[in-house]
N, CA, C and O atoms as a GROMACS GRO file, in nm:
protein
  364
    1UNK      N    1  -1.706  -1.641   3.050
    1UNK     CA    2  -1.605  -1.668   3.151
    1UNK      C    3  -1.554  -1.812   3.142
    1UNK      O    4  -1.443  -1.846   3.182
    2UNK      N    5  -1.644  -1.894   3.085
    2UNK     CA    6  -1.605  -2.074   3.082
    2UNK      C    7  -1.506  -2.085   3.027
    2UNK      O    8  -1.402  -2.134   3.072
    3UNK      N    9  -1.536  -2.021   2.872
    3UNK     CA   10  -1.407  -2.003   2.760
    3UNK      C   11  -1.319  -1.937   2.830
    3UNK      O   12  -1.211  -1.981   2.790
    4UNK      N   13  -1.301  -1.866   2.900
    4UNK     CA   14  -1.139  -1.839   2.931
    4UNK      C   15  -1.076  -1.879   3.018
    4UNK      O   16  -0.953  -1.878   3.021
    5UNK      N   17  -1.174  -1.935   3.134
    5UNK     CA   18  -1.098  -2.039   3.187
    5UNK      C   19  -1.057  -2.179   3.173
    5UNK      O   20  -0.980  -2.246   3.241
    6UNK      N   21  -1.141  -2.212   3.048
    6UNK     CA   22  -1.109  -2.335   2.955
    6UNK      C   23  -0.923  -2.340   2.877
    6UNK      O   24  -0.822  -2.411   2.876
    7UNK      N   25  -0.981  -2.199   2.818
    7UNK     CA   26  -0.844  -2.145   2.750
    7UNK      C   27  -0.700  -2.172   2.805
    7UNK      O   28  -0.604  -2.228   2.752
    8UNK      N   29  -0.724  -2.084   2.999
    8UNK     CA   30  -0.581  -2.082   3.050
    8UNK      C   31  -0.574  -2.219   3.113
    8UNK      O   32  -0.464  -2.260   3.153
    9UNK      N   33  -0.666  -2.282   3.124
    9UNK     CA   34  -0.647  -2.443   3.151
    9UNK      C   35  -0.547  -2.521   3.066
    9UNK      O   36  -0.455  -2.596   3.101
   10UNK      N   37  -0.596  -2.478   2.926
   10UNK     CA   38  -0.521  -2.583   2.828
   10UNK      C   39  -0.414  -2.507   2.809
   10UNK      O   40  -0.322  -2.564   2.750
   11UNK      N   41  -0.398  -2.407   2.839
   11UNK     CA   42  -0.237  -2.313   2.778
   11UNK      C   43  -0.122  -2.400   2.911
   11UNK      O   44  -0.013  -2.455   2.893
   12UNK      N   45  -0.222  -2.375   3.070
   12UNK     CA   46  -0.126  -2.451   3.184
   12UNK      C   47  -0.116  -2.577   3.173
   12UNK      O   48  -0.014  -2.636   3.208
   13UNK      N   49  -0.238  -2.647   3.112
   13UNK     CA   50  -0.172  -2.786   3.069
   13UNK      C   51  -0.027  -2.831   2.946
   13UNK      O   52   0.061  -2.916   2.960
   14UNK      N   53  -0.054  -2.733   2.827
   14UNK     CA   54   0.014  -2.708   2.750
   14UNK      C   55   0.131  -2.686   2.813
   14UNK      O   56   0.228  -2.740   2.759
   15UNK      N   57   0.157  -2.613   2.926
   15UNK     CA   58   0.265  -2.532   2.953
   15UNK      C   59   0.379  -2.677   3.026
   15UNK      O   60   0.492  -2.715   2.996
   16UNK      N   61   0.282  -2.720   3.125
   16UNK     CA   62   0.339  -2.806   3.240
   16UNK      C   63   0.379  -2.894   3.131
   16UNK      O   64   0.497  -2.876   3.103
   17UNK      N   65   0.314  -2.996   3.049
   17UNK     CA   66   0.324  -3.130   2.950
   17UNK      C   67   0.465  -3.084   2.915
   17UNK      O   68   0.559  -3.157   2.947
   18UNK      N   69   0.489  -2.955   2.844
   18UNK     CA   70   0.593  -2.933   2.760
   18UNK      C   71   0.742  -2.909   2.870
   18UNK      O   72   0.860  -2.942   2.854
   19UNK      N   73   0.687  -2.854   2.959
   19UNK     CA   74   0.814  -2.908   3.094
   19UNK      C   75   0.817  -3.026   3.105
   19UNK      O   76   0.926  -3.066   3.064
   20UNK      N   77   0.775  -3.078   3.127
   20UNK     CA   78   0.779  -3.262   3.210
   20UNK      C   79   0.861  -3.335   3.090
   20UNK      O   80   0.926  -3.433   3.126
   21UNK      N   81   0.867  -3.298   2.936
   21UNK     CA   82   0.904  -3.350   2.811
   21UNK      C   83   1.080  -3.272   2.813
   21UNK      O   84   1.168  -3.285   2.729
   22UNK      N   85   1.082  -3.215   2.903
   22UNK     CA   86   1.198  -3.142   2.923
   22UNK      C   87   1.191  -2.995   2.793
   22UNK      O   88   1.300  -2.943   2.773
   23UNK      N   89   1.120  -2.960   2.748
   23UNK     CA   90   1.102  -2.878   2.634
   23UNK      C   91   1.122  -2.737   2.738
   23UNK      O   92   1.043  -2.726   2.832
   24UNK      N   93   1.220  -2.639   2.720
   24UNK     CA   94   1.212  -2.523   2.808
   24UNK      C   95   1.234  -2.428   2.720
   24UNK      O   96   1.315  -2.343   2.757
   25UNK      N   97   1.191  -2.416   2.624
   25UNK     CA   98   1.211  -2.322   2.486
   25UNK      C   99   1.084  -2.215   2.445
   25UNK      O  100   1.078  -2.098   2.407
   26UNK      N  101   0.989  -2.321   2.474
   26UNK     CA  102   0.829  -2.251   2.440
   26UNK      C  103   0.814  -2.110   2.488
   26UNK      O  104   0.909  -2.061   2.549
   27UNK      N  105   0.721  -2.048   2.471
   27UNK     CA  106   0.695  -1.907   2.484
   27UNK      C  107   0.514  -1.961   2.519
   27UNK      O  108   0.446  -2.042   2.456
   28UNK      N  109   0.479  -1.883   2.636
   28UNK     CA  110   0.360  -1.910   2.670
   28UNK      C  111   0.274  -1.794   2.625
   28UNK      O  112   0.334  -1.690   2.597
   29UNK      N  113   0.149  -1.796   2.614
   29UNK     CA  114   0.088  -1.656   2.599
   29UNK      C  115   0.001  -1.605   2.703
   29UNK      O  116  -0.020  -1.661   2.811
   30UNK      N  117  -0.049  -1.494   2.663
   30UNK     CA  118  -0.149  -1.462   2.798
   30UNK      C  119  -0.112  -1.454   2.949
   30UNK      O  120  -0.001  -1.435   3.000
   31UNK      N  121  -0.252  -1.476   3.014
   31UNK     CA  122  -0.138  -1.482   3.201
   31UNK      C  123  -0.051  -1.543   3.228
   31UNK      O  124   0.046  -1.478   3.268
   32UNK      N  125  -0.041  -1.642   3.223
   32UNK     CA  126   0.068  -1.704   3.256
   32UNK      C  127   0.194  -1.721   3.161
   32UNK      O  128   0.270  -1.817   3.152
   33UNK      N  129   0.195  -1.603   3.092
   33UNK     CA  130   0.353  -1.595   3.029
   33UNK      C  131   0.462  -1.548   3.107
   33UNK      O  132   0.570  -1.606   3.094
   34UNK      N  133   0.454  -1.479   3.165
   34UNK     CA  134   0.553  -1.386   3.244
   34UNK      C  135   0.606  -1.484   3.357
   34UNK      O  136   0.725  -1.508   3.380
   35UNK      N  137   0.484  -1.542   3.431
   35UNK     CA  138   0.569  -1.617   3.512
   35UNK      C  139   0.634  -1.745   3.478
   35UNK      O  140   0.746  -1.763   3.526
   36UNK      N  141   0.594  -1.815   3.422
   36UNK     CA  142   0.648  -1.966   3.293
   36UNK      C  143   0.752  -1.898   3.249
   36UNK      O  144   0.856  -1.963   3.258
   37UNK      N  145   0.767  -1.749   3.187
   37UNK     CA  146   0.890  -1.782   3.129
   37UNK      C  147   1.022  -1.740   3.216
   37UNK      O  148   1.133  -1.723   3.165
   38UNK      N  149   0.986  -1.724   3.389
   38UNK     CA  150   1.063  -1.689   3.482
   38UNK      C  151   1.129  -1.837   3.559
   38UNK      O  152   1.240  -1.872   3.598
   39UNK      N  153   0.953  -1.916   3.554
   39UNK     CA  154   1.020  -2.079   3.567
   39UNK      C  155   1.129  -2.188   3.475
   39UNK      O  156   1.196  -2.282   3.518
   40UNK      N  157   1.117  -2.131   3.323
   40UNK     CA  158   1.156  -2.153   3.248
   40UNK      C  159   1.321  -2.111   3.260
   40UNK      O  160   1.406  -2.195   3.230
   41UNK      N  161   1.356  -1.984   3.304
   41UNK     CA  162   1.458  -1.973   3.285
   41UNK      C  163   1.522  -2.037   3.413
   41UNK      O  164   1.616  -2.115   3.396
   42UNK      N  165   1.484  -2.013   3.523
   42UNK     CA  166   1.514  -2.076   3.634
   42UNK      C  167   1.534  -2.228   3.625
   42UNK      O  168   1.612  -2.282   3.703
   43UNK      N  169   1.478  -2.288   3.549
   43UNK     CA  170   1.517  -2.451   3.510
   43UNK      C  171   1.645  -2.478   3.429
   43UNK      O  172   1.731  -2.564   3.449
   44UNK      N  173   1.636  -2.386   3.336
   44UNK     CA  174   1.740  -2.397   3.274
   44UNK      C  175   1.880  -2.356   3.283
   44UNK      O  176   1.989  -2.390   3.237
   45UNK      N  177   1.829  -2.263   3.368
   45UNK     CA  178   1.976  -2.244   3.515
   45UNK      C  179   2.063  -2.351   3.586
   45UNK      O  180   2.185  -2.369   3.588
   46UNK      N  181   1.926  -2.435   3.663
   46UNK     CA  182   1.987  -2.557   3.718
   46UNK      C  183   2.034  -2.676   3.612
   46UNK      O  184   2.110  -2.772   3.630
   47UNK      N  185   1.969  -2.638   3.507
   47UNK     CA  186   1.994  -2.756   3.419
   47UNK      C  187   2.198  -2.745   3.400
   47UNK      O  188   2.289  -2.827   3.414
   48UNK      N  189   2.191  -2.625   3.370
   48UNK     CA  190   2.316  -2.595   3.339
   48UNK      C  191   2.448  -2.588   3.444
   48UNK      O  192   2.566  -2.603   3.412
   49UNK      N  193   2.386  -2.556   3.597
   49UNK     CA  194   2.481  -2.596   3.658
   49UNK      C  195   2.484  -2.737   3.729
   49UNK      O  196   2.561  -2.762   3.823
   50UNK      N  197   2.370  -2.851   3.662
   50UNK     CA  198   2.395  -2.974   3.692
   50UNK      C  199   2.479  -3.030   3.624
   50UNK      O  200   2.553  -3.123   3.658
   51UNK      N  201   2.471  -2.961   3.492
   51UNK     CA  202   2.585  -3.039   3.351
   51UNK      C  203   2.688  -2.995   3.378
   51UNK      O  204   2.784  -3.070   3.361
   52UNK      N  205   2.720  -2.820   3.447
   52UNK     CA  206   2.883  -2.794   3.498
   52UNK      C  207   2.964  -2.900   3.596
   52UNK      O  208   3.084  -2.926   3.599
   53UNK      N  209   2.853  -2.950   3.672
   53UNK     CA  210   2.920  -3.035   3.784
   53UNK      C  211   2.911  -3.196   3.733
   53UNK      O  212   2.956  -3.288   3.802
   54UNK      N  213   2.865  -3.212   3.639
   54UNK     CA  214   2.859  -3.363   3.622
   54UNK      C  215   3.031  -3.336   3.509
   54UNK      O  216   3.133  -3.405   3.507
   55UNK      N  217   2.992  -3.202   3.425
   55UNK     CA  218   3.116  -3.240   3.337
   55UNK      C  219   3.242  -3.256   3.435
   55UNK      O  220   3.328  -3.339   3.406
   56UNK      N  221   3.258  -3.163   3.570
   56UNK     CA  222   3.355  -3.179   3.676
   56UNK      C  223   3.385  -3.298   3.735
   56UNK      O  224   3.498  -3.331   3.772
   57UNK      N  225   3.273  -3.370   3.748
   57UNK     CA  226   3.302  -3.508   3.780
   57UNK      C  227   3.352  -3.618   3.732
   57UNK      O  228   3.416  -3.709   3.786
   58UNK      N  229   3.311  -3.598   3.610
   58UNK     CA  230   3.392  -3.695   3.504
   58UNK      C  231   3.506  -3.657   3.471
   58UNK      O  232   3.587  -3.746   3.447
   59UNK      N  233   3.551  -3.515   3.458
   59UNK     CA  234   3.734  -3.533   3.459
   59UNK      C  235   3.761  -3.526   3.548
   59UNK      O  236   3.884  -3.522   3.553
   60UNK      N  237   3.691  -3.518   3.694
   60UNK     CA  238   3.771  -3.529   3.805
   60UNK      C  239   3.830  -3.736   3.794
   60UNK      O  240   3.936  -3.798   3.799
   61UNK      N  241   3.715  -3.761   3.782
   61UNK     CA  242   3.727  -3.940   3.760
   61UNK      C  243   3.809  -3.968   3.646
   61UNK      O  244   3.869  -4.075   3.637
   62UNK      N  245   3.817  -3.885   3.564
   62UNK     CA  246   3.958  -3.919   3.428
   62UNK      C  247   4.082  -3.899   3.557
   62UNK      O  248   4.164  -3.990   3.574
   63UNK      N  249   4.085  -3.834   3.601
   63UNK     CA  250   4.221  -3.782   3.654
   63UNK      C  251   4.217  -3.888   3.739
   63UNK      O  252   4.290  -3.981   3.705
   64UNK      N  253   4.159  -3.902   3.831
   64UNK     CA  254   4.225  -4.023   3.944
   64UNK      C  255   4.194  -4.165   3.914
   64UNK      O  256   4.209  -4.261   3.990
   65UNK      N  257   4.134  -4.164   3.751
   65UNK     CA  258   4.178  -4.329   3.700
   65UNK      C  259   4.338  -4.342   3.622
   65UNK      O  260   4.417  -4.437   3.621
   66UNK      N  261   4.347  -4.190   3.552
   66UNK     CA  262   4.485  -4.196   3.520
   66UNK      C  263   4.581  -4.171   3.617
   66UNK      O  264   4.689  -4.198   3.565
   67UNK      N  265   4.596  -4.137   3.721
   67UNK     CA  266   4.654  -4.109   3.864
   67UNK      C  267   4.678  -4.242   3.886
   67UNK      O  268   4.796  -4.276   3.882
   68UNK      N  269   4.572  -4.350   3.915
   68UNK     CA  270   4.568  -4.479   3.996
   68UNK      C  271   4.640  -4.597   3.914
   68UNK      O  272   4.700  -4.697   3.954
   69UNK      N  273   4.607  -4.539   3.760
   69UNK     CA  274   4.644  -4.648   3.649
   69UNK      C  275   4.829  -4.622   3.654
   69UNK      O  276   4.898  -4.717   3.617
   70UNK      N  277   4.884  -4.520   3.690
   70UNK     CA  278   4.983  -4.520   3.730
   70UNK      C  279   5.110  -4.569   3.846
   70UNK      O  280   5.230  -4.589   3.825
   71UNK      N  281   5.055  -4.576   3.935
   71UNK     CA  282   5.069  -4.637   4.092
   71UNK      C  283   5.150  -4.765   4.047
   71UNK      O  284   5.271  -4.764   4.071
   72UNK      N  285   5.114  -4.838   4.005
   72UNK     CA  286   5.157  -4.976   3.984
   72UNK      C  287   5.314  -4.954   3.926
   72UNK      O  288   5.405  -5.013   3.983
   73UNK      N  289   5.338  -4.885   3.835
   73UNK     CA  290   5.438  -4.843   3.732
   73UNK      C  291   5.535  -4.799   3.843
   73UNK      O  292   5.643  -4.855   3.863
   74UNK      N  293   5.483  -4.680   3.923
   74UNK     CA  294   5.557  -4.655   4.055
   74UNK      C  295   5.675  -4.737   4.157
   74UNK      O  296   5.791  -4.732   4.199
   75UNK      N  297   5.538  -4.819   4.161
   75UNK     CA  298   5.607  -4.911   4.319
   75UNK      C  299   5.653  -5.022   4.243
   75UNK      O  300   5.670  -5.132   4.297
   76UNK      N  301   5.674  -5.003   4.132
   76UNK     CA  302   5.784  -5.123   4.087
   76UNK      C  303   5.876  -5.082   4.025
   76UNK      O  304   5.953  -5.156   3.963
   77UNK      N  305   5.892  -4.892   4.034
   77UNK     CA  306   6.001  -4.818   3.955
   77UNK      C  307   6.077  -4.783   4.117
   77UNK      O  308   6.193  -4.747   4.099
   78UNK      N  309   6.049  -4.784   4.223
   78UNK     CA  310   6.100  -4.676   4.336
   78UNK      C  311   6.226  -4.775   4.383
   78UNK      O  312   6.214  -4.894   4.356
   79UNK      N  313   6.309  -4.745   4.431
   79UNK     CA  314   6.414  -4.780   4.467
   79UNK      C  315   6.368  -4.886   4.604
   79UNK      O  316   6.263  -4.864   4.664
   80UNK      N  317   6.452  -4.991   4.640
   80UNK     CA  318   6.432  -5.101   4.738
   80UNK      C  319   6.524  -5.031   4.839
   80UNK      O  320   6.637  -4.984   4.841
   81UNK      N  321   6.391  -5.052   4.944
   81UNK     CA  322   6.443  -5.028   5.104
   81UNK      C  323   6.493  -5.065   5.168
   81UNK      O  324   6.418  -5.158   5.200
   82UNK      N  325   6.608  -5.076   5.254
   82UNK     CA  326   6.654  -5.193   5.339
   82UNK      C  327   6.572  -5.248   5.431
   82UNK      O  328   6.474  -5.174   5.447
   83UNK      N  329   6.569  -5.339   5.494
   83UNK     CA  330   6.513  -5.414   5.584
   83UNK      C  331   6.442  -5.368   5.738
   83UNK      O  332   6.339  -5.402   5.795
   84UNK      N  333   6.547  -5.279   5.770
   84UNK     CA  334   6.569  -5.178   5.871
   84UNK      C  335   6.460  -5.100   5.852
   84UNK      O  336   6.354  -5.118   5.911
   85UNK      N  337   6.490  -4.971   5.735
   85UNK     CA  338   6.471  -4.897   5.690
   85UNK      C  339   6.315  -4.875   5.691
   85UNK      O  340   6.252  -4.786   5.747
   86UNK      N  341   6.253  -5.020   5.584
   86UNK     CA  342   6.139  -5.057   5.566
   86UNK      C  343   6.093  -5.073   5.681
   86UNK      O  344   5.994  -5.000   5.682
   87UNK      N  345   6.104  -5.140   5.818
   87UNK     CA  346   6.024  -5.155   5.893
   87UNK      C  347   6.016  -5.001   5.978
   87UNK      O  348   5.905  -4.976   6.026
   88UNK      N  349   6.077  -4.943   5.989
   88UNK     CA  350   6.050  -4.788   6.053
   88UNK      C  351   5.968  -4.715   5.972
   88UNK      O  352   5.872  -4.658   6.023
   89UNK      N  353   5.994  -4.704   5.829
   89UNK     CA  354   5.922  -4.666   5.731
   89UNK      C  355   5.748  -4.708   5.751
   89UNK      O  356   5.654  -4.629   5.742
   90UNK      N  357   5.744  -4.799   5.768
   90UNK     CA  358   5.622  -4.885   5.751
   90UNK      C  359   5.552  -4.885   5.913
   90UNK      O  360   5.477  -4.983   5.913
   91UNK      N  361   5.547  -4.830   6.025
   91UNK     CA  362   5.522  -4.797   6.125
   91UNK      C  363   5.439  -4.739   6.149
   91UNK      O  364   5.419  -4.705   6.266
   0.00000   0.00000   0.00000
């Protein structure tokens, strides 16, 4: 009985080390295969919709640096307000 609980010791140590290294590829054996490779996929789930939303974030941030890098070009292309005009405008 020592040996096999020696065994699934080092397979769950084996198992956890190779998560924490980010490794989610392995194939476990014995008892604890079935559920490792349910955690396994479940990680790699979130992994993937953390990278969907980070890639979203960064062209969201392309877009409103090229949006903002524009602005300037704007308000020195737009037509001049009258005096009047501008202060009602600006209210």
């Amino acid at each position: 009985m020592n040996g096999f609980a020696d065994n699934l010791r080092d397979e769950v140590l084996e198992a956890f080390n190779r998560l924490a290294r980010g490794d989610f590829s392995f194939r476990a054996q014995g008892l604890i295969a079935v559920p490792l490779a349910r955690a396994c996929q479940g990680l790699t789930g979130a992994m993937q919709t953390v990278k969907e939303a980070s890639d979203q974030i960064s062209s969201g941030a392309v877009q409103v640096s090229e949006s903002s890098s524009s602005l300037p070009m704007a308000r020195r292309n737009r037509p001049r307000l009258s005096r009047k005009f501008r202060h009602r405008w600006l209210k």
